[in-house]
mmCIF file of C-alpha atoms in Angstrom:
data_model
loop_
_atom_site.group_PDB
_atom_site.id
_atom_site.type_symbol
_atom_site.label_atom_id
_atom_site.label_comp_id
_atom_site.label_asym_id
_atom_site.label_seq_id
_atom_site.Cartn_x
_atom_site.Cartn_y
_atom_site.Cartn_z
ATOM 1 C CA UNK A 1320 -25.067 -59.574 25.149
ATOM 2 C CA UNK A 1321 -21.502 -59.279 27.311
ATOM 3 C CA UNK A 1322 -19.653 -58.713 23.999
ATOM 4 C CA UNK A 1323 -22.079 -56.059 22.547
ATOM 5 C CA UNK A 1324 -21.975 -54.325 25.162
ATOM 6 C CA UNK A 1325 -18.278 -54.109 25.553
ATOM 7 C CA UNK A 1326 -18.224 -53.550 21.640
ATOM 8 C CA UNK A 1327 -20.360 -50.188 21.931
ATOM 9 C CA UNK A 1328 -18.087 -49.096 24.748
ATOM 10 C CA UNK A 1329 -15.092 -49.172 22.609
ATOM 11 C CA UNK A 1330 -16.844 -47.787 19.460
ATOM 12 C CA UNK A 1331 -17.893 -44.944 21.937
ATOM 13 C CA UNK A 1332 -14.174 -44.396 23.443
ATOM 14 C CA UNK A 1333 -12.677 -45.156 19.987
ATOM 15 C CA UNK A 1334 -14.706 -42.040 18.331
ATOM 16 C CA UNK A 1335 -14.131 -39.711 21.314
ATOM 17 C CA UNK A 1336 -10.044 -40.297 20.363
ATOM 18 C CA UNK A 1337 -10.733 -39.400 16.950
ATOM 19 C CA UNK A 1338 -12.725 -36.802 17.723
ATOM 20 C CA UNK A 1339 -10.226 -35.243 20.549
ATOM 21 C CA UNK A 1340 -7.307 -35.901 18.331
ATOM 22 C CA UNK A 1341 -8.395 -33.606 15.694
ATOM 23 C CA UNK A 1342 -9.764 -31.477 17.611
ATOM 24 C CA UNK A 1343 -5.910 -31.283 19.366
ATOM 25 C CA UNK A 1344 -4.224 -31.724 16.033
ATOM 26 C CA UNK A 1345 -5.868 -28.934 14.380
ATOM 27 C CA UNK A 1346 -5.728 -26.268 17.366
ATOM 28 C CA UNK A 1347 -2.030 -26.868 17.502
ATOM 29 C CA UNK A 1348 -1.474 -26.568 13.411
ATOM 30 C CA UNK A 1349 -3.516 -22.862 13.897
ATOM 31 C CA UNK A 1350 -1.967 -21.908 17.229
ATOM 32 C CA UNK A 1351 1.558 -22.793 15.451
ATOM 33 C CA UNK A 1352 0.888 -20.057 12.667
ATOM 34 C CA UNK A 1353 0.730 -17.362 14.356
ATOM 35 C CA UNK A 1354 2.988 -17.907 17.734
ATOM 36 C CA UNK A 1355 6.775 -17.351 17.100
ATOM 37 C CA UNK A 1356 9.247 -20.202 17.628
ATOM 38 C CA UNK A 1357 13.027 -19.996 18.636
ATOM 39 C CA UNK A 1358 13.876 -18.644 14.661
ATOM 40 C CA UNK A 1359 10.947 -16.364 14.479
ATOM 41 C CA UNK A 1360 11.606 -14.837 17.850
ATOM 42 C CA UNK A 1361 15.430 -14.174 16.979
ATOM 43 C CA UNK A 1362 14.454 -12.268 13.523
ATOM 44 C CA UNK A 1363 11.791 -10.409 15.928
ATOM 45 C CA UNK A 1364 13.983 -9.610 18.287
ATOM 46 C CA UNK A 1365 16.578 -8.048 15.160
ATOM 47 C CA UNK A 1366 13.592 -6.536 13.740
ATOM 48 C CA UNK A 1367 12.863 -4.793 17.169
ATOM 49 C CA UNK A 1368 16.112 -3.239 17.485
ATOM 50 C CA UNK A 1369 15.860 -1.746 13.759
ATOM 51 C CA UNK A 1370 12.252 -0.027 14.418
ATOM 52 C CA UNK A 1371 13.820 0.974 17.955
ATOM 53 C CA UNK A 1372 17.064 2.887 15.122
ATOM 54 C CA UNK A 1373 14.248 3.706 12.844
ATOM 55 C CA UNK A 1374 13.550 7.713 11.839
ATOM 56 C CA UNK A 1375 9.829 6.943 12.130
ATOM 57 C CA UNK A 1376 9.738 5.384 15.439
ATOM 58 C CA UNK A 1377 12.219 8.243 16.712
ATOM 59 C CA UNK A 1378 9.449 10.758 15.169
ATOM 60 C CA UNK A 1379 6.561 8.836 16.622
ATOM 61 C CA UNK A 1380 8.205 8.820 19.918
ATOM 62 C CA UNK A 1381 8.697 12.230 19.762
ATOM 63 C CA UNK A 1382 4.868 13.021 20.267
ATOM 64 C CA UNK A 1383 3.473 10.141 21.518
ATOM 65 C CA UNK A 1384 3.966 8.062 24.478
ATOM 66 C CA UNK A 1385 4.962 4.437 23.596
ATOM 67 C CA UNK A 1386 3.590 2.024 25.873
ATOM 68 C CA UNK A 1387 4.171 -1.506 24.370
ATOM 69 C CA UNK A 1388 5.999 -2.541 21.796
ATOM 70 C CA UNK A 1389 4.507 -6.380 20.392
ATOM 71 C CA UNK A 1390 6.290 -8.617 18.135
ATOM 72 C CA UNK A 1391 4.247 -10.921 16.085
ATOM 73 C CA UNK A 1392 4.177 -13.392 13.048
ATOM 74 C CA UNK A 1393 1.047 -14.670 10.745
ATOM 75 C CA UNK A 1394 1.845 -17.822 8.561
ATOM 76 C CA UNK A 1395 -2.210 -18.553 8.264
ATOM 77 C CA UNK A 1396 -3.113 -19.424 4.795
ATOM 78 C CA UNK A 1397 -0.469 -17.701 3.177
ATOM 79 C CA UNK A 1398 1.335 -18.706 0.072
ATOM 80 C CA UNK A 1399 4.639 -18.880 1.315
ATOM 81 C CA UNK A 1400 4.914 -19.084 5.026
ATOM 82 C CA UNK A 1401 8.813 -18.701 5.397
ATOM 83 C CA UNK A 1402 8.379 -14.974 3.899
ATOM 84 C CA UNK A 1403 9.446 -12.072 6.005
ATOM 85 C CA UNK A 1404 6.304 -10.171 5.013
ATOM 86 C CA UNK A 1405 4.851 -12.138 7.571
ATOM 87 C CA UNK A 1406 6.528 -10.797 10.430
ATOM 88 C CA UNK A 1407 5.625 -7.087 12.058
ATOM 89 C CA UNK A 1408 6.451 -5.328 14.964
ATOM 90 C CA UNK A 1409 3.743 -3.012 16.831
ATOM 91 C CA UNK A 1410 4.905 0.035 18.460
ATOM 92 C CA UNK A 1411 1.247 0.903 20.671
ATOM 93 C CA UNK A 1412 1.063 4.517 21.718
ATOM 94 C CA UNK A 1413 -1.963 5.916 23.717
ATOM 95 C CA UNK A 1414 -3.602 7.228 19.604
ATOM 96 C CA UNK A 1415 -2.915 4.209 17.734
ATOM 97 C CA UNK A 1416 -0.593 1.258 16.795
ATOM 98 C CA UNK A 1417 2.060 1.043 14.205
ATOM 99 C CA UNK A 1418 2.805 -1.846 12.471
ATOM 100 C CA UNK A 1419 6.456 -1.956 11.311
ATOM 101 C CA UNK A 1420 7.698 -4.705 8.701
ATOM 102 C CA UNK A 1421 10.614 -5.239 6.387
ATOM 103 C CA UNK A 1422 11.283 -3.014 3.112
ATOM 104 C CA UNK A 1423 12.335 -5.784 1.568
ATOM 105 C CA UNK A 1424 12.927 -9.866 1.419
ATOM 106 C CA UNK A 1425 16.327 -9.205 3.335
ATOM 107 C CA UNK A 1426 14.972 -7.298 5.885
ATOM 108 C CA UNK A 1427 17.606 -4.664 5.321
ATOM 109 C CA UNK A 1428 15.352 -1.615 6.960
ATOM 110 C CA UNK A 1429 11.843 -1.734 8.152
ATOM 111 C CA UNK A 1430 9.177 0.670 7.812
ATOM 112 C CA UNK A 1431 5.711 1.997 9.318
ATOM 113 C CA UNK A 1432 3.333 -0.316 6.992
ATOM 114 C CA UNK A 1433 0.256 0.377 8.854
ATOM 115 C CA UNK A 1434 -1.657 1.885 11.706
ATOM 116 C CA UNK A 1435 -4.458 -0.012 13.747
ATOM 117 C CA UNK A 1436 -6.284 0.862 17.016
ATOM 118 C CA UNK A 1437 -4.417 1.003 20.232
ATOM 119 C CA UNK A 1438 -5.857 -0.493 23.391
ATOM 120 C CA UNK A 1439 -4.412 2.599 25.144
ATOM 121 C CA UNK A 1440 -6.557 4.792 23.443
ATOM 122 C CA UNK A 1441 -9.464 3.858 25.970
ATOM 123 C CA UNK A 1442 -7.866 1.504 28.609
ATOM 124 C CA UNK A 1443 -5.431 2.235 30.974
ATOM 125 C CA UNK A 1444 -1.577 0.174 30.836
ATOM 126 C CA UNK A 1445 -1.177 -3.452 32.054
ATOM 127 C CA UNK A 1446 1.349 -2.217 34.601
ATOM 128 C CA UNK A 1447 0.931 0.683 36.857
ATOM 129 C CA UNK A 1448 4.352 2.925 36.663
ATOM 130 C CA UNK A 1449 4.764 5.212 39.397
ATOM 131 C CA UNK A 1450 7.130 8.626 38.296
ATOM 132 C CA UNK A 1451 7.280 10.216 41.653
#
């Protein structure tokens, strides 16, 4: 009876470990596709400063005010996951977003690919700037 006991008791932990490892395993595989590592955040970071040079950005800045600029990557279920395509960067303005991503597979220029909505549209900035 002592050993059947202590046999369901390790079935029981024993399943919970399976179950908690995949659970773990699976959450880190997804949270890895879309969060930039060291590499990704350097080519951000390059792609950044060419949107920042960019004649559309300069035009959008023009007549909107930019309040966030977000760098981000998407490798989910995607053919080739070490594609530029799957890098943007989103300039948010208080009207809309706009997604910026390379011309080509160099990256030689980037371009306005896309427009979303903008959080700033309806919600007030993260940080409180005071002009005065």
């Amino acid at each position: 009876m002592n050993k059947k006991r202590l046999l369901i008791i390790l079935t029981i932990l024993f399943s919970v470990s399976v179950v908690l490892n995949l659970h773990l395993g699976i959450t880190s595989y997804i949270k890895s596709t879309y969060t930039p590592n060291i590499d990704d955040q350097q080519i951000l970071g390059e792609m950044t400063k060419m949107v920042l040079e960019n004649e559309q950005y300069q035009e959008i800045a023009s007549k909107e005010t930019v309040y966030a600029i977000k760098q981000g990557v998407s490798r989910f279920n995607v053919s080739d996951p070490s594609s530029i395509f799957h890098y943007e960067v989103s300039v948010q303005t208080e009207k809309q977003s706009y997604i910026f991503t390379c011309t080509d597979e160099n990256c030689t220029n980037v371009s306005n690919e896309g427009w979303t909505y903008s959080r700033y549209s309806e919600e007030n900035p993260l940080l409180h700037v005071d002009i005065n």
